[in-house]
Amino acid sequence: MTVAMKEIGLGFGSNVGDKVANLHRAMELVFSRGPIEFLAASSVWRTAPWGFVDQDWFANACAVGRTEMTADEAIAFTQGVEADIGREKTFRWGPRVIDVDILYLGEERVSSERLVVPHKEIFNRPFVLAPLAEIRPDLELDGKSIRRAAEAAGSAGLSRLANPWKPAVS
């Protein structure tokens, strides 16, 4: 039985320590460990905190790849990357050394206590929409355009901070 490759969209965020280095390290781990083939990464964006706002600013970026993983396999994989970088669960929307969110996974639709795919807050978060529109402007999720959503969300509180991460050439 052949398992079909599907596109996976990932959101990365950090507001503890060297934020840009944390994002780049997470991308390096995600794309060097094998189950996700790298396609593209956005610039790193400086963004205001969301949810719990009494904390330091965030660095955010998005990346897309291809994978054969199921949603359950993907969440276990991304949580392993977070743990390897030193993520400690505190409180919802609190400070974190790294956060790796699954934004979408091909056409899969998942709604469980552990995971919702596509990510249920994707269209409410300018810090996801801006970097995702940079690399996948023509993407539509549930009939909604990422480009149009990013334009509607505007750029208040967002600024480009660093160039996109690129995988090491071997």
Tab-separated table of C-alpha atoms in Angstrom:
chain	number	residue	atom	x	y	z
A	1	MET	CA	0.000	0.000	0.000
A	2	THR	CA	1.380	3.384	-1.010
A	3	VAL	CA	0.795	6.318	1.306
A	4	ALA	CA	0.240	9.619	-0.477
A	5	MET	CA	2.448	12.596	0.254
A	6	LYS	CA	0.555	15.657	1.414
A	7	GLU	CA	1.533	19.232	2.097
A	8	ILE	CA	1.957	20.247	5.723
A	9	GLY	CA	1.952	23.828	6.940
A	10	LEU	CA	3.708	24.601	10.205
A	11	GLY	CA	3.739	27.713	12.368
A	12	PHE	CA	6.746	28.457	14.579
A	13	GLY	CA	6.856	30.904	17.490
A	14	SER	CA	9.267	31.891	20.269
A	15	ASN	CA	9.488	34.689	22.821
A	16	VAL	CA	12.135	33.351	25.230
A	17	GLY	CA	15.909	33.550	24.756
A	18	ASP	CA	17.340	33.975	21.253
A	19	LYS	CA	14.002	33.909	19.468
A	20	VAL	CA	15.278	33.755	15.886
A	21	ALA	CA	17.822	31.039	16.736
A	22	ASN	CA	15.058	29.048	18.453
A	23	LEU	CA	12.904	29.183	15.304
A	24	HIS	CA	15.788	28.239	13.050
A	25	ARG	CA	16.769	25.330	15.334
A	26	ALA	CA	13.183	24.052	15.327
A	27	MET	CA	13.040	24.200	11.524
A	28	GLU	CA	16.394	22.452	11.299
A	29	LEU	CA	15.114	19.613	13.510
A	30	VAL	CA	11.757	19.363	11.732
A	31	PHE	CA	13.292	19.130	8.280
A	32	SER	CA	16.438	17.132	9.067
A	33	ARG	CA	14.830	14.231	10.909
A	34	GLY	CA	13.248	12.693	7.845
A	35	PRO	CA	9.462	12.567	7.943
A	36	ILE	CA	8.925	16.047	6.458
A	37	GLU	CA	10.522	17.153	3.183
A	38	PHE	CA	11.281	20.905	3.080
A	39	LEU	CA	9.509	23.068	0.487
A	40	ALA	CA	9.663	26.674	1.748
A	41	ALA	CA	10.055	28.873	4.818
A	42	SER	CA	8.885	32.425	5.409
A	43	SER	CA	10.829	35.336	6.768
A	44	VAL	CA	10.894	35.604	10.547
A	45	TRP	CA	8.421	38.201	11.755
A	46	ARG	CA	8.472	40.227	14.969
A	47	THR	CA	4.961	40.138	16.395
A	48	ALA	CA	3.037	41.317	19.413
A	49	PRO	CA	1.934	38.668	21.931
A	50	TRP	CA	-1.533	37.227	21.387
A	51	GLY	CA	-3.948	35.902	23.996
A	52	PHE	CA	-1.896	36.667	27.103
A	53	VAL	CA	-0.377	40.030	26.180
A	54	ASP	CA	1.692	40.808	29.306
A	55	GLN	CA	4.859	39.173	27.963
A	56	ASP	CA	7.753	39.806	25.574
A	57	TRP	CA	7.294	40.089	21.801
A	58	PHE	CA	7.396	36.969	19.622
A	59	ALA	CA	9.370	35.861	16.610
A	60	ASN	CA	7.087	33.926	14.246
A	61	ALA	CA	7.564	32.128	10.951
A	62	CYS	CA	5.832	29.514	8.832
A	63	ALA	CA	7.192	26.673	6.746
A	64	VAL	CA	5.681	24.149	4.381
A	65	GLY	CA	6.795	20.676	3.495
A	66	ARG	CA	5.554	17.306	2.292
A	67	THR	CA	4.948	14.282	4.454
A	68	GLU	CA	3.284	10.901	4.642
A	69	MET	CA	2.538	11.315	8.361
A	70	THR	CA	-0.959	11.219	9.766
A	71	ALA	CA	-2.142	14.079	11.958
A	72	ASP	CA	-1.494	12.011	15.105
A	73	GLU	CA	2.026	11.180	13.934
A	74	ALA	CA	2.661	14.826	13.023
A	75	ILE	CA	1.591	16.176	16.427
A	76	ALA	CA	3.752	13.606	18.226
A	77	PHE	CA	6.679	14.560	15.975
A	78	THR	CA	6.311	18.331	16.445
A	79	GLN	CA	5.877	17.971	20.209
A	80	GLY	CA	9.088	15.920	20.249
A	81	VAL	CA	10.898	18.766	18.487
A	82	GLU	CA	9.506	21.244	21.027
A	83	ALA	CA	10.694	19.038	23.906
A	84	ASP	CA	14.161	18.657	22.370
A	85	ILE	CA	14.529	22.445	22.230
A	86	GLY	CA	13.455	22.765	25.852
A	87	ARG	CA	9.766	23.655	25.677
A	88	GLU	CA	8.099	23.401	29.039
A	89	LYS	CA	4.321	23.619	29.149
A	90	THR	CA	3.235	26.487	31.368
A	91	PHE	CA	-0.111	28.139	30.755
A	92	ARG	CA	-2.141	28.767	27.621
A	93	TRP	CA	-0.593	31.468	25.417
A	94	GLY	CA	2.233	31.947	27.934
A	95	PRO	CA	5.919	32.532	27.185
A	96	ARG	CA	7.674	29.713	25.364
A	97	VAL	CA	11.105	28.912	24.032
A	98	ILE	CA	9.419	27.300	21.007
A	99	ASP	CA	5.972	26.494	19.710
A	100	VAL	CA	5.409	24.402	16.597
A	101	ASP	CA	1.802	24.370	15.390
A	102	ILE	CA	0.342	22.213	12.640
A	103	LEU	CA	-1.591	24.702	10.527
A	104	TYR	CA	-2.861	22.281	7.889
A	105	LEU	CA	-2.115	18.778	6.639
A	106	GLY	CA	-3.241	18.256	3.067
A	107	GLU	CA	-7.002	17.836	2.966
A	108	GLU	CA	-7.166	16.200	6.406
A	109	ARG	CA	-9.771	17.422	8.850
A	110	VAL	CA	-9.197	16.521	12.498
A	111	SER	CA	-11.031	17.722	15.574
A	112	SER	CA	-9.917	16.114	18.803
A	113	GLU	CA	-8.929	17.273	22.267
A	114	ARG	CA	-5.278	17.017	21.226
A	115	LEU	CA	-5.401	18.562	17.748
A	116	VAL	CA	-7.584	20.541	15.348
A	117	VAL	CA	-6.546	20.581	11.671
A	118	PRO	CA	-6.717	22.992	9.959
A	119	HIS	CA	-5.691	25.018	13.013
A	120	LYS	CA	-8.867	26.581	14.401
A	121	GLU	CA	-7.281	30.016	15.001
A	122	ILE	CA	-5.387	30.372	11.721
A	123	PHE	CA	-7.699	33.070	10.329
A	124	ASN	CA	-7.639	35.042	13.603
A	125	ARG	CA	-3.857	35.328	13.868
A	126	PRO	CA	-2.036	37.933	11.774
A	127	PHE	CA	1.259	36.453	13.028
A	128	VAL	CA	0.356	33.252	11.149
A	129	LEU	CA	-1.370	34.802	8.147
A	130	ALA	CA	1.455	37.198	7.170
A	131	PRO	CA	4.260	34.603	7.045
A	132	LEU	CA	2.007	31.933	5.528
A	133	ALA	CA	0.834	34.336	2.801
A	134	GLU	CA	4.485	35.076	2.055
A	135	ILE	CA	5.150	31.454	1.047
A	136	ARG	CA	1.662	30.123	0.112
A	137	PRO	CA	-0.373	33.147	-1.051
A	138	ASP	CA	-2.658	31.029	-3.236
A	139	LEU	CA	-3.524	28.570	-0.461
A	140	GLU	CA	-7.186	28.203	0.419
A	141	LEU	CA	-8.371	26.438	3.544
A	142	ASP	CA	-12.041	25.626	3.921
A	143	GLY	CA	-12.768	27.935	0.984
A	144	LYS	CA	-10.948	30.924	2.521
A	145	SER	CA	-7.964	32.592	0.857
A	146	ILE	CA	-4.820	32.983	2.962
A	147	ARG	CA	-3.750	36.011	0.886
A	148	ARG	CA	-7.076	37.809	1.321
A	149	ALA	CA	-7.197	36.963	5.029
A	150	ALA	CA	-3.660	38.325	5.514
A	151	GLU	CA	-4.546	41.528	3.658
A	152	ALA	CA	-7.713	41.951	5.738
A	153	ALA	CA	-5.833	41.318	9.001
A	154	GLY	CA	-3.348	44.064	8.187
A	155	SER	CA	0.180	44.447	9.456
A	156	ALA	CA	-0.274	46.355	12.726
A	157	GLY	CA	2.206	44.975	15.245
A	158	LEU	CA	4.089	42.961	12.591
A	159	SER	CA	7.489	43.590	11.046
A	160	ARG	CA	9.988	41.430	9.199
A	161	LEU	CA	12.825	40.542	11.557
A	162	ALA	CA	15.075	38.054	9.739
A	163	ASN	CA	15.526	36.274	6.426
A	164	PRO	CA	13.957	32.854	5.861
A	165	TRP	CA	15.678	29.767	7.246
A	166	LYS	CA	17.233	27.554	4.578
A	167	PRO	CA	18.297	23.942	5.036
A	168	ALA	CA	21.999	23.166	5.031
A	169	VAL	CA	23.259	21.853	1.711
A	170	SER	CA	24.754	18.395	2.103
